Each structure stands twice: as C-alpha cells, then as structure tokens.
C-alpha cells in the first residue's frame, strides 16, 4: 500500500510522526546535538592530523570515545530503564556543551597541544554512553506503535540532514574562522538541544518486573536469545567496523586528493547526503516487504562503494562513492532500528539499546581505531579496499548464519507487547 494512504484506510500518513509535539521537540534537540557533534568531529580530525601527520593519531580519536562506552554499557542501560530518559538527555547535552567549551579554550591557548584533546574525547565518550541508550529507548514512547516505523525513517533522515550540514559547517568554519570558534558553535548547539529536550512534557517511566529484567545483564541476554535482533545489530557492527573509512578522510582530503579542510567537510557530509535522501524516500514509501533481504543487499552495496572510494583519485568520484555508501547504509539503519525497537519490550529497551550502542560504538569509534591502525600498517588505500571486500564477505556469512533475519518480511511483524 502506498505511504500516502490515509490511516482510515489502514495505511500510515508519511507525516504521521510529526503530528506529535513530543516527537517534534525531540527531533529538534537531536538535530542540534548532531550538528554540534559533527562540526566538532571535523575540527578535531583536521586539527590532530595537521599537527601530527600520522593516521595512527586519528585512530586514538575513536578509541578514546569507544572505551568509555564499553566500560559503562551495562550501567547506562540500567539507568535508561530506571531514570527519566528526558532528564538523562538534558544532562548529557549540557555536559556536551561544557566539553565543547573546553575544546574552545584549549584551541585558543595552543592548537598544537593534542594530549588534552584526547582527555576531552574521553569525556565525550562517557557522555555519549549515557546519551545513546536514553535517546534510543525514548523514541518509541513519543509516537504510537503504528507510527513507529515512520518515526524511525524520519528520525534517521533528520540525523542524516544534520550529518550533512554539520561537517560542511565544521570544514568551512575551520577554514574561515578557526578551530576555536567551531568548537564554540558546537557547544552552543548542545545548549539549544538541552533546552528543546527539557520542553518535552513528562512521560510515564517504564516498569520492570521479575529478577531477570532487573538484572543489568538482561539486555545482553535478550539480544543473544533473539536471532533477529542479534543478527541485525551484529551485521552493522562488522560491516561498518571493517568497511568504514571515516577516520581516514583527513588523510584523503589532505594527502591523496590534496585539498583543504573544506574538502574534508564535504567528504564527511557526502555519506549523510545520500542517507538523508534515502531516509526521506523511506519515510514517503516505507519498506513493505522483504525487509531482511533488502537490508543485506544494501550492506553489500555499502562494501562495493567503499572499495570504489578507496581506489578513487577524483574528488567528484570520491563524493559519489560516499553518497552511495551513505544511501545504502541508511536502508540498513532504518530496518535495524525498527527491528531492534519493535522486537524489544519497553521495559527492556534501555538495556537492549545500551547493548546496541556498544555495537554501534564498536562499528564507528572502534572502526575508526581499526582504520587508523591498518592504514599505519598497510597504507591508507589498501586498508580501505580490504575493508570493503571484508564487508561483502560479512554479508554472505550473515545471510547464511541468520536465516531468521534474512526471512523478515514486514517489520511490524516482529513487534512484541510492552
């Protein structure tokens, strides 16, 4: 049925999620938060590589943010299931603002001092460890269940729009006004995000029952026992862990394409541009059938696009490859997010989301570390190409090992009661 069908006829309007004020406020705050984070990430990556010229130093950026997420994952999931999730997000955005202003003062003092930046990155990792599970588990409470796939598509699209604009603003801002002012702008975005989330009216707290559900390990046990959830999040883990090239974009912009920080911003924005367009298309025309097969196919396309990017020496072709990578990854993101949240009871969503955030963090931050280390060992181009090939192999393996995931047809079919 067309996404434009009316709800009275059994369909869901393409703008269904935006009928809810809570959803609008949450997404406004989320967009500002992501804008600030992306601007900040571009400035940090360029500043560090400009000072040291070593891919390995870019690897430490990812590791500094990943280790706190792993160390705190069990605690943060439990907190998200027991504390008002709005308050967690307000506090996390306020903390991100403070960390952004810390980067501002560090850059104003001496831009060649790298060690303090890593200390701030650890603080960012700690904050995001609490922010991720709270944000993911809050989203299903903002809209009715029948609107949730639509909400996921729009939520992912909004995130991608911010991920398009943020790196562009960070790259051009770095070139025009310097690192310190970019950090200050990012901190102001976090302040605005905190204010918008604080304006969301109160929501009922999730209720937990039973010894198993009170355990901090319950989320990990639930993921391990559900082949659809485990297959979906582990596919993303290994595909992006092996095939991601985000950490090496400063190397490509500066040394391979021989361009400036504005090019780094454009390269960082390209995957999000493809993902944003795809997300809007998915919101207008949701995936109705064969969701599992389509997710697997799109992850394979992500691997192919990564190989093309790794071999490219043309700025235009590099941008195109990254756009395709982002577009294909977006399908995986939407399907995975919907499956994980719909297949999890509300009382468990915080802890399951914490496990999911560890997988996402491993694929992103630990993936940055893996990219930096392999680039130091093998060279930048070989490390990206090998990663793309490995991603395609992962898809083939997961299609065999997780037949339940491959056979998922309609995403709402996996929904469980709260």
Coordinates of C-alpha atoms in Angstrom, one line a residue:
X1 CA 0.0 0.0 0.0
X2 CA 1.3 3.5 -0.8
X3 CA 2.8 5.5 2.0
X4 CA 0.3 8.3 1.1
X5 CA -2.7 6.1 2.0
X6 CA -4.8 7.6 4.8
X7 CA -4.8 6.0 8.3
X8 CA -8.5 5.4 8.0
X9 CA -7.8 3.0 5.1
X10 CA -5.2 1.1 7.1
X11 CA -2.1 3.0 6.0
X12 CA 0.1 5.5 7.8
X13 CA 0.5 9.0 6.6
X14 CA 4.0 10.0 5.5
X15 CA 3.9 12.8 8.2
X16 CA 2.3 10.7 10.9
X17 CA 5.1 11.0 13.4
X18 CA 5.2 14.8 13.2
X19 CA 1.6 15.0 14.5
X20 CA 3.1 14.5 17.9
X21 CA 4.6 17.5 19.7
X22 CA 7.0 15.3 21.8
X23 CA 8.4 13.9 18.6
X24 CA 9.0 17.4 17.1
X25 CA 10.7 18.7 20.2
X26 CA 12.9 15.6 20.5
X27 CA 13.9 15.7 16.9
X28 CA 14.7 19.4 17.1
X29 CA 17.0 18.8 20.0
X30 CA 18.5 15.8 18.3
X31 CA 19.3 17.8 15.2
X32 CA 21.1 20.5 17.1
X33 CA 23.0 17.9 19.1
X34 CA 24.2 16.1 16.0
X35 CA 25.0 19.3 14.2
X36 CA 27.3 20.3 17.1
X37 CA 28.9 16.8 17.3
X38 CA 29.6 16.7 13.6
X39 CA 31.1 20.2 13.4
X40 CA 33.3 19.3 16.4
X41 CA 34.4 16.0 14.9
X42 CA 35.6 17.6 11.6
X43 CA 37.6 20.2 13.5
X44 CA 39.2 17.6 15.8
X45 CA 40.2 15.3 13.0
X46 CA 41.7 18.1 10.9
X47 CA 43.5 19.7 13.8
X48 CA 45.1 16.5 15.0
X49 CA 46.2 15.3 11.6
X50 CA 47.5 18.8 10.7
X51 CA 49.7 18.7 13.8
X52 CA 51.0 15.1 13.7
X53 CA 50.5 13.9 10.1
X54 CA 50.0 10.3 11.4
X55 CA 47.0 8.2 10.7
X56 CA 47.6 6.4 14.0
X57 CA 46.8 9.6 15.9
X58 CA 43.4 9.6 14.2
X59 CA 42.9 6.0 15.5
X60 CA 43.2 7.2 19.1
X61 CA 40.3 9.6 18.5
X62 CA 37.9 6.7 18.0
X63 CA 39.4 4.6 20.8
X64 CA 39.2 7.4 23.4
X65 CA 35.4 7.6 22.7
X66 CA 34.8 3.8 22.4
X67 CA 36.4 2.5 25.6
X68 CA 34.1 4.5 28.0
X69 CA 31.0 3.3 26.1
X70 CA 32.1 -0.3 26.5
X71 CA 33.0 0.1 30.2
X72 CA 29.7 1.8 31.1
X73 CA 27.3 -0.1 28.8
X74 CA 25.7 -2.2 31.5
X75 CA 25.3 0.8 33.8
X76 CA 23.9 3.2 31.2
X77 CA 21.3 0.7 30.0
X78 CA 20.1 0.2 33.6
X79 CA 20.0 3.9 34.2
X80 CA 17.9 4.5 31.0
X81 CA 15.4 1.9 32.2
X82 CA 15.1 3.4 35.7
X83 CA 15.6 7.2 35.4
X84 CA 13.5 9.7 33.4
X85 CA 15.0 9.5 30.0
X86 CA 14.3 13.1 29.2
X87 CA 16.4 14.2 32.2
X88 CA 19.3 12.0 31.1
X89 CA 19.3 13.6 27.6
X90 CA 19.1 17.1 29.1
X91 CA 22.1 16.4 31.4
X92 CA 24.0 14.8 28.5
X93 CA 23.5 17.7 26.2
X94 CA 24.6 20.1 29.0
X95 CA 27.7 18.0 29.5
X96 CA 28.5 18.1 25.8
X97 CA 28.2 21.9 25.9
X98 CA 30.7 22.1 28.7
X99 CA 33.1 19.8 26.8
X100 CA 32.7 21.9 23.7
X101 CA 33.7 25.0 25.5
X102 CA 36.7 23.1 27.0
X103 CA 37.8 22.4 23.4
X104 CA 37.3 26.1 22.6
X105 CA 39.6 27.3 25.4
X106 CA 42.2 24.6 24.5
X107 CA 42.3 25.8 20.9
X108 CA 42.5 29.4 21.9
X109 CA 45.5 28.6 24.0
X110 CA 47.6 26.4 21.7
X111 CA 46.2 24.4 18.8
X112 CA 49.3 22.2 18.7
X113 CA 48.6 20.6 22.1
X114 CA 47.0 17.3 21.3
X115 CA 47.0 15.3 24.6
X116 CA 44.3 17.5 26.3
X117 CA 42.0 16.9 23.3
X118 CA 42.1 13.2 24.0
X119 CA 41.1 13.8 27.6
X120 CA 38.1 15.8 26.4
X121 CA 37.3 12.9 23.9
X122 CA 37.1 10.5 26.9
X123 CA 34.6 12.8 28.5
X124 CA 32.6 12.9 25.2
X125 CA 32.7 9.1 25.2
X126 CA 31.3 8.9 28.7
X127 CA 28.5 11.4 27.9
X128 CA 27.5 9.6 24.8
X129 CA 27.5 6.3 26.7
X130 CA 24.5 7.6 28.7
X131 CA 23.0 9.6 25.8
X132 CA 22.7 6.8 23.3
X133 CA 20.5 4.3 25.3
X134 CA 18.3 7.1 26.7
X135 CA 17.7 8.6 23.3
X136 CA 17.0 5.3 21.5
X137 CA 14.7 4.0 24.2
X138 CA 12.8 7.3 24.5
X139 CA 11.8 7.4 20.8
X140 CA 9.2 4.6 20.9
X141 CA 7.4 6.4 23.7
X142 CA 6.9 9.5 21.7
X143 CA 4.6 8.1 19.0
X144 CA 2.0 5.3 18.8
X145 CA 3.3 1.8 17.8
X146 CA 1.7 2.0 14.3
X147 CA 3.6 5.3 13.6
X148 CA 7.0 3.9 14.8
X149 CA 8.5 2.8 11.5
X150 CA 7.6 6.2 10.1
X151 CA 9.2 7.8 13.1
X152 CA 12.4 5.8 12.6
X153 CA 12.6 6.8 9.0
X154 CA 12.1 10.5 9.8
X155 CA 14.4 10.3 12.8
X156 CA 17.2 8.7 10.7
X157 CA 16.6 11.3 7.9
X158 CA 16.8 14.2 10.4
X159 CA 20.0 12.7 11.8
X160 CA 21.4 12.5 8.3
X161 CA 20.5 16.1 7.4
X162 CA 22.4 17.2 10.5
X163 CA 25.2 15.0 9.5
X164 CA 25.3 16.6 6.1
X165 CA 25.3 20.2 7.4
X166 CA 27.5 19.6 10.4
X167 CA 30.7 18.5 8.6
X168 CA 30.2 21.2 6.0
X169 CA 29.9 23.9 8.6
X170 CA 32.8 22.4 10.5
X171 CA 35.1 22.2 7.5
X172 CA 34.3 25.6 6.0
X173 CA 34.2 27.1 9.6
X174 CA 37.7 25.7 10.3
X175 CA 39.0 27.3 7.1
X176 CA 37.2 30.6 7.7
X177 CA 37.2 31.3 11.5
X178 CA 39.5 28.7 13.0
X179 CA 39.1 25.6 15.3
X180 CA 38.2 27.5 18.5
X181 CA 35.2 29.2 17.1
X182 CA 33.9 25.9 15.5
X183 CA 34.1 24.4 19.0
X184 CA 32.2 27.3 20.5
X185 CA 29.4 27.0 17.9
X186 CA 29.2 23.3 18.6
X187 CA 28.8 24.0 22.3
X188 CA 26.0 26.4 21.6
X189 CA 24.2 23.7 19.6
X190 CA 24.3 21.5 22.6
X191 CA 22.9 24.2 24.8
X192 CA 19.9 24.6 22.4
X193 CA 19.5 20.8 22.3
X194 CA 19.3 20.6 26.0
X195 CA 16.6 23.3 26.1
X196 CA 14.4 21.6 23.5
X197 CA 14.5 18.2 25.2
X198 CA 13.7 19.9 28.5
X199 CA 10.5 21.2 26.9
X200 CA 9.1 17.7 26.3
X201 CA 6.3 17.0 28.7
X202 CA 6.5 14.2 31.2
X203 CA 6.3 10.6 30.1
X204 CA 5.5 7.5 32.2
X205 CA 8.5 5.6 33.4
X206 CA 9.0 2.1 32.1
X207 CA 8.1 -0.6 34.6
X208 CA 10.4 -3.6 35.2
X209 CA 9.3 -6.9 36.6
X210 CA 11.0 -10.1 37.5
X211 CA 14.5 -10.9 38.6
X212 CA 15.8 -11.3 35.0
X213 CA 14.5 -7.9 33.9
X214 CA 16.1 -6.2 37.0
X215 CA 19.5 -7.5 36.0
X216 CA 21.9 -5.3 34.2
X217 CA 22.8 -8.3 32.1
X218 CA 19.3 -8.8 30.9
X219 CA 19.8 -6.7 27.8
X220 CA 22.7 -8.8 26.7
X221 CA 20.8 -12.0 27.4
X222 CA 17.8 -10.8 25.4
X223 CA 19.9 -9.8 22.4
X224 CA 21.7 -13.2 22.5
X225 CA 18.4 -15.1 22.6
X226 CA 16.8 -13.2 19.8
X227 CA 18.3 -14.1 16.4
X228 CA 16.7 -11.3 14.5
X229 CA 18.0 -8.6 17.0
X230 CA 21.4 -10.2 17.3
X231 CA 21.8 -10.6 13.5
X232 CA 20.7 -7.1 12.8
X233 CA 23.0 -5.3 15.2
X234 CA 26.0 -7.6 14.6
X235 CA 25.7 -7.2 10.9
X236 CA 26.0 -3.4 11.3
X237 CA 28.9 -3.9 13.7
X238 CA 31.1 -5.9 11.4
X239 CA 30.1 -4.2 8.2
X240 CA 30.9 -0.7 9.4
X241 CA 33.8 -1.8 11.6
X242 CA 35.6 -3.3 8.6
X243 CA 34.2 -1.1 5.8
X244 CA 34.1 2.3 7.4
X245 CA 36.7 4.9 6.2
X246 CA 35.5 8.0 8.2
X247 CA 38.7 8.2 10.3
X248 CA 40.9 8.3 7.2
X249 CA 39.0 11.2 5.5
X250 CA 41.5 13.8 6.7
X251 CA 44.2 11.7 5.1
X252 CA 42.3 11.5 1.8
X253 CA 41.4 15.2 1.8
X254 CA 45.0 16.4 2.7
X255 CA 47.4 13.9 1.2
X256 CA 45.5 11.9 -1.6
X257 CA 43.2 14.5 -3.0
X258 CA 45.5 17.3 -1.9
X259 CA 42.7 19.7 -0.8
X260 CA 41.9 21.7 2.3
X261 CA 39.6 21.4 5.3
X262 CA 36.6 22.4 3.2
X263 CA 37.1 19.2 1.3
X264 CA 37.2 17.2 4.5
X265 CA 33.8 18.7 5.4
X266 CA 32.4 17.8 2.0
X267 CA 33.7 14.2 2.2
X268 CA 32.3 13.8 5.7
X269 CA 28.9 15.2 4.5
X270 CA 28.6 13.0 1.4
X271 CA 27.5 9.8 3.1
X272 CA 24.9 11.7 5.1
X273 CA 23.7 13.4 1.9
X274 CA 23.0 10.1 0.3
X275 CA 21.5 8.8 3.6
X276 CA 19.2 11.8 4.0
X277 CA 17.7 11.5 0.6
X278 CA 17.2 7.8 1.1
X279 CA 15.7 8.4 4.5
X280 CA 13.1 10.8 3.1
X281 CA 12.2 8.3 0.4
X282 CA 11.8 5.6 3.0
X283 CA 9.6 7.9 5.1
X284 CA 7.4 8.6 2.0
X285 CA 7.5 5.0 0.8
X286 CA 8.4 2.7 3.6
X287 CA 9.8 -0.8 3.1
X288 CA 6.7 -3.0 2.9
X289 CA 8.1 -6.4 2.1
X290 CA 11.4 -8.4 2.2
X291 CA 12.9 -6.1 4.8
X292 CA 15.6 -8.6 5.8
X293 CA 16.8 -9.3 2.2
X294 CA 16.9 -5.6 1.3
X295 CA 19.0 -4.8 4.3
X296 CA 21.5 -7.5 3.5
X297 CA 21.7 -6.4 -0.2
X298 CA 22.2 -2.7 0.8
X299 CA 25.1 -3.6 3.2
X300 CA 26.8 -5.4 0.3
X301 CA 26.4 -2.2 -1.9
X302 CA 28.0 -0.3 1.0
X303 CA 31.0 -2.6 0.7
X304 CA 31.3 -2.0 -3.1
X305 CA 31.0 1.7 -2.6
X306 CA 33.8 1.6 0.0
X307 CA 36.1 -0.1 -2.5
X308 CA 35.4 2.5 -5.2
X309 CA 36.1 5.3 -2.7
X310 CA 39.3 3.7 -1.6
X311 CA 40.6 3.5 -5.2
X312 CA 39.4 6.9 -6.3
X313 CA 41.8 9.8 -7.0
X314 CA 39.0 12.1 -8.2
X315 CA 37.2 14.3 -5.8
X316 CA 33.9 14.0 -7.7
X317 CA 34.1 10.2 -7.8
X318 CA 35.0 10.0 -4.2
X319 CA 32.0 12.1 -3.3
X320 CA 29.7 9.9 -5.4
X321 CA 31.0 6.7 -3.8
X322 CA 30.5 8.1 -0.4
X323 CA 26.9 9.2 -1.3
X324 CA 26.1 5.7 -2.5
X325 CA 27.7 4.3 0.7
X326 CA 25.5 6.5 2.8
X327 CA 22.4 5.8 0.9
X328 CA 22.8 2.0 1.1
X329 CA 23.8 2.2 4.8
X330 CA 20.6 4.2 5.5
X331 CA 18.4 1.3 4.5
X332 CA 20.3 -0.9 7.0
X333 CA 19.9 1.8 9.7
X334 CA 16.2 2.1 9.3
X335 CA 15.5 -1.6 9.1
X336 CA 17.8 -2.4 12.0
X337 CA 16.5 0.4 14.3
X338 CA 12.9 -0.6 13.7
X339 CA 13.6 -4.3 14.2
X340 CA 15.5 -3.8 17.4
X341 CA 13.0 -1.5 19.0
X342 CA 9.9 -3.3 17.8
X343 CA 11.2 -6.7 18.9
X344 CA 12.0 -5.5 22.4
X345 CA 9.5 -4.8 25.3
X346 CA 9.5 -1.2 26.6
X347 CA 10.8 -2.3 30.0
X348 CA 13.9 -3.8 28.3
X349 CA 14.5 -1.1 25.7
X350 CA 17.1 0.8 27.8
X351 CA 19.3 -2.2 28.4
X352 CA 18.9 -3.5 24.9
X353 CA 19.6 -0.1 23.5
X354 CA 22.8 0.0 25.6
X355 CA 23.9 -3.2 24.0
X356 CA 23.0 -1.8 20.6
X357 CA 25.0 1.3 21.4
X358 CA 28.1 -0.8 22.2
X359 CA 27.7 -2.4 18.8
X360 CA 27.2 0.9 17.1
X361 CA 30.1 2.4 19.0
X362 CA 32.3 -0.5 18.1
X363 CA 31.4 -0.1 14.4
X364 CA 32.0 3.7 14.5
X365 CA 34.6 4.6 17.1
X366 CA 36.4 1.2 17.2
X367 CA 36.1 1.2 13.4
X368 CA 38.0 4.5 13.4
X369 CA 40.7 2.9 15.5
X370 CA 40.9 -0.1 13.2
X371 CA 41.1 2.1 10.2
X372 CA 43.9 4.2 11.6
X373 CA 45.9 1.2 12.7
X374 CA 45.6 -0.7 9.4
X375 CA 46.4 2.5 7.5
X376 CA 49.5 2.8 9.5
X377 CA 50.5 -0.8 8.8
X378 CA 49.2 -1.3 5.2
X379 CA 48.8 2.2 3.8
X380 CA 45.7 4.2 3.6
X381 CA 44.3 2.9 0.2
X382 CA 44.9 -0.8 0.8
X383 CA 43.3 -0.6 4.3
X384 CA 40.1 0.9 2.8
X385 CA 39.9 -1.5 -0.1
X386 CA 40.4 -4.6 2.1
X387 CA 37.7 -3.3 4.4
X388 CA 35.2 -3.0 1.6
X389 CA 35.9 -6.6 0.5
X390 CA 35.6 -7.8 4.0
X391 CA 32.2 -6.1 4.3
X392 CA 30.9 -8.1 1.3
X393 CA 32.1 -11.3 2.8
X394 CA 30.4 -10.5 6.1
X395 CA 27.0 -10.1 4.3
X396 CA 27.4 -13.5 2.7
X397 CA 28.2 -15.1 6.0
X398 CA 25.4 -13.4 7.9
X399 CA 22.8 -14.4 5.2
X400 CA 23.8 -18.0 6.0
X401 CA 24.1 -17.8 9.8
X402 CA 21.0 -15.7 10.5
X403 CA 18.2 -17.2 8.3
X404 CA 15.5 -15.6 10.5
X405 CA 16.9 -12.2 9.7
X406 CA 17.0 -12.9 6.0
X407 CA 13.4 -14.1 6.1
X408 CA 12.0 -11.0 7.8
X409 CA 9.2 -9.7 5.6
X410 CA 7.2 -6.8 7.2
X411 CA 9.0 -5.0 10.1
X412 CA 5.8 -4.7 12.2
X413 CA 5.5 -8.5 12.2
X414 CA 8.3 -8.7 14.9
X415 CA 6.6 -6.3 17.3
X416 CA 6.1 -7.6 20.8
X417 CA 3.8 -6.3 23.6
X418 CA 5.1 -4.0 26.3

